[in-house]
Coordinates of C-alpha atoms and ligand atoms in Angstrom, one line a residue:
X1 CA -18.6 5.2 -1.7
X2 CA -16.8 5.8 -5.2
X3 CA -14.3 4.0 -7.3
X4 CA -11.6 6.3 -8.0
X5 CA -9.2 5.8 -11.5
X6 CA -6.1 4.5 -10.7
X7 CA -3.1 5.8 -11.9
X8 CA -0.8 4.1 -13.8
X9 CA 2.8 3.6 -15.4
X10 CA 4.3 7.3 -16.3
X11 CA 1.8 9.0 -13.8
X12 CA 4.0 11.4 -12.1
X13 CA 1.8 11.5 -8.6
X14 CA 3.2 7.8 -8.1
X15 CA 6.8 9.0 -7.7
X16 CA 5.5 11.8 -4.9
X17 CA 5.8 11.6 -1.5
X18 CA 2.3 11.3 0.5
X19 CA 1.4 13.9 3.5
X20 CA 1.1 12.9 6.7
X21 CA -2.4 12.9 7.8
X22 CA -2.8 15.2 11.1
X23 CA -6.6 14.9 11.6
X24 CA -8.8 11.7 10.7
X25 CA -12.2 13.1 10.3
X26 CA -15.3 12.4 7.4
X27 CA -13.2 13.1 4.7
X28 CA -10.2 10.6 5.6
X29 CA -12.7 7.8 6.3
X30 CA -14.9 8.2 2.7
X31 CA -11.1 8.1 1.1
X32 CA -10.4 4.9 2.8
X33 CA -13.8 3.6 1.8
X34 CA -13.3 4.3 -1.8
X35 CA -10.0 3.0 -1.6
X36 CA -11.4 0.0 -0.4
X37 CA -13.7 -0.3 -3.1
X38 CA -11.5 0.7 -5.8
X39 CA -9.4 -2.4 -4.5
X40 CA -12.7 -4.2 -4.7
X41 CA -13.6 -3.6 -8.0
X42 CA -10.1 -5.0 -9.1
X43 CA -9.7 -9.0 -9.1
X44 CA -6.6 -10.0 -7.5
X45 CA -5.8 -7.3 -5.8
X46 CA -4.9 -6.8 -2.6
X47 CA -3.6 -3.3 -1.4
X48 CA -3.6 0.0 -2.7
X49 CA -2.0 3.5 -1.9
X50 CA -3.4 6.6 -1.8
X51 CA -1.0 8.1 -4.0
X52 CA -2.5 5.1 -6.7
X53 CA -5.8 6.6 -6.9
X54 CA -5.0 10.3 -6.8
X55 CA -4.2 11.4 -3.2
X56 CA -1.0 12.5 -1.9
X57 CA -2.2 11.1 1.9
X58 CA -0.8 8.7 4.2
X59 CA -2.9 5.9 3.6
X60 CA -3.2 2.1 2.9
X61 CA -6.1 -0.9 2.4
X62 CA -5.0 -3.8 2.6
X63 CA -7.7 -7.2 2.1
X64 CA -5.8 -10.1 2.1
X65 CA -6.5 -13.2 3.4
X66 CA -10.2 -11.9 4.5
X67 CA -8.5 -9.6 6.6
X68 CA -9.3 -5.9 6.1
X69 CA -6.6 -3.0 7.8
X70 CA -7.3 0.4 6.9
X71 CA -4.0 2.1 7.9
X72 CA -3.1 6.1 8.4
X73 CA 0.3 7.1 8.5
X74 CA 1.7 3.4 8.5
X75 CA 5.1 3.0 9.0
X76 CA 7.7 0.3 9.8
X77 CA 9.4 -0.4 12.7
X78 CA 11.3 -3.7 12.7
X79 CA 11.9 -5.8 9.8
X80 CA 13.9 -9.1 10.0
X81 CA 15.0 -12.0 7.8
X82 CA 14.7 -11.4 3.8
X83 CA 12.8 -13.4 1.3
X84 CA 12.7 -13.5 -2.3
X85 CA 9.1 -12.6 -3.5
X86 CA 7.6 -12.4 -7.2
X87 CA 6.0 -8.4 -6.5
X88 CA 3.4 -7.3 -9.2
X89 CA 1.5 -3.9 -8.8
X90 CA -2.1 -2.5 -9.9
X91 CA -0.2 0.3 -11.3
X92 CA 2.0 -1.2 -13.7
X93 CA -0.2 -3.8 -15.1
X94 CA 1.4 -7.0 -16.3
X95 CA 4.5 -6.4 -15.1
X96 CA 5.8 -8.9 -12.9
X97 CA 9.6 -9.5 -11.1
X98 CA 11.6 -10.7 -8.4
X99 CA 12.2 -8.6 -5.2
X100 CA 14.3 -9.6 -2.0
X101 CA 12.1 -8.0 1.1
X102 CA 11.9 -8.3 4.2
X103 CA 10.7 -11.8 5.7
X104 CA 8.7 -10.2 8.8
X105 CA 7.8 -6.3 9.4
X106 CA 6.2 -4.7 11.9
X107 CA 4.4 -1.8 11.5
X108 CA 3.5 1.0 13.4
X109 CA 0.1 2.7 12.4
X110 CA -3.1 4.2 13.4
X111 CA -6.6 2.3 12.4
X112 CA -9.9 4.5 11.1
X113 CA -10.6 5.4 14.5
X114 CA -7.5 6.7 15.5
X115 CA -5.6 4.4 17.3
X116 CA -2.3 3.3 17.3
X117 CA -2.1 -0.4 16.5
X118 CA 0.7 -2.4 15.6
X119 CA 0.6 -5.5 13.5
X120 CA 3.8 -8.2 12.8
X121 CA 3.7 -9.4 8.9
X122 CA 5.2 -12.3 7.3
X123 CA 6.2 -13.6 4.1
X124 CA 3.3 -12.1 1.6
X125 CA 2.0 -10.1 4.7
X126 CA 5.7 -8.7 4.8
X127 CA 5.7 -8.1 1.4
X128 CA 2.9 -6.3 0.8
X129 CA 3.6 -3.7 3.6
X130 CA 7.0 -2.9 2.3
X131 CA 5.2 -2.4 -0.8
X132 CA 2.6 -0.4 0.1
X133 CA 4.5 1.9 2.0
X134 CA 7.2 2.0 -0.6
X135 CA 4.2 4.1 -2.9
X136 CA 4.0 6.2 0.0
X137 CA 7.4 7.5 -0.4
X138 CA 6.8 7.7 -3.9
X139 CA 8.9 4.8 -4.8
X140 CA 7.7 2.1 -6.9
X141 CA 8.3 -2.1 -7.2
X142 CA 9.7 -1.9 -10.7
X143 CA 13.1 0.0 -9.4
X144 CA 13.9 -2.8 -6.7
X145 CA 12.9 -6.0 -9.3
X146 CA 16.0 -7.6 -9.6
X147 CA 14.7 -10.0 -12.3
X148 CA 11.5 -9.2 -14.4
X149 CA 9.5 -12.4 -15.1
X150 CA 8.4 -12.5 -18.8
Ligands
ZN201 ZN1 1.7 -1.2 -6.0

């Protein structure tokens, strides 16, 4: 396993749209492995996007509340509710706002192995999936803040 740099602020490969993955083999499995121990090696963190370490692949770790998910080609399928959320991202570093998401979404994807699992989120679960999959599509938190926090 590797850390890999993550990419920040003006780096263009956060506004690009990730690949679907067609085929999870060696290589997709050491990615999410370093992915999850870029995210490790980070305090506070608890997701990260491909697309935020270098690869333009259809891929999430997410390790919050002790929970690890390892998700290829995530994607949502319900979403309900709305909250207002303070959203902060390892990519823009000390930037912090308010965002109105989603207060439950349910997401479609397929584990390590292959899989197809589905998983309901709520309230910072939520949250952190519209995120996460909002860096998949090459958009970032900073455009949907509606207040920044100083
Ligand atoms: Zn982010």
């Amino acid at each position: 396993m590797a850390i890999r740099q993550l990419r920040q602020d003006e780096d263009a490969i956060l506004r690009k749209k990730c690949k679907e993955v067609t085929k999870i083999d060696e290589k997709i499995e050491m990615i999410l492995n370093d992915m999850l121990e870029t995210l490790h090696s980070i305090p506070n963190s608890a997701a990260i996007a491909a697309n935020q370490v270098g690869i333009l692949k259809r891929l999430v770790v997410i390790d919050m509340e002790e929970v690890v998910m390892k998700l290829v080609n995530p994607e949502i399928i319900d979403s309900s509710g709305e909250q207002e959320c303070t959203e902060g991202c390892l990519s823009f570093p000390g930037k912090f706002g308010t965002t109105l998401r989603p207060q439950k979404v349910t997401v479609k994807a397929l584990n390590e192995k292959g899989e197809e699992i589905i998983i309901v989120g709520e309230d910072d679960l939520a949250k952190c999936f519209c995120h996460e999959l909002d860096h998949l599509d090459g958009e970032v938190f900073i455009d949907k803040v509606i207040a920044f926090l100083e």
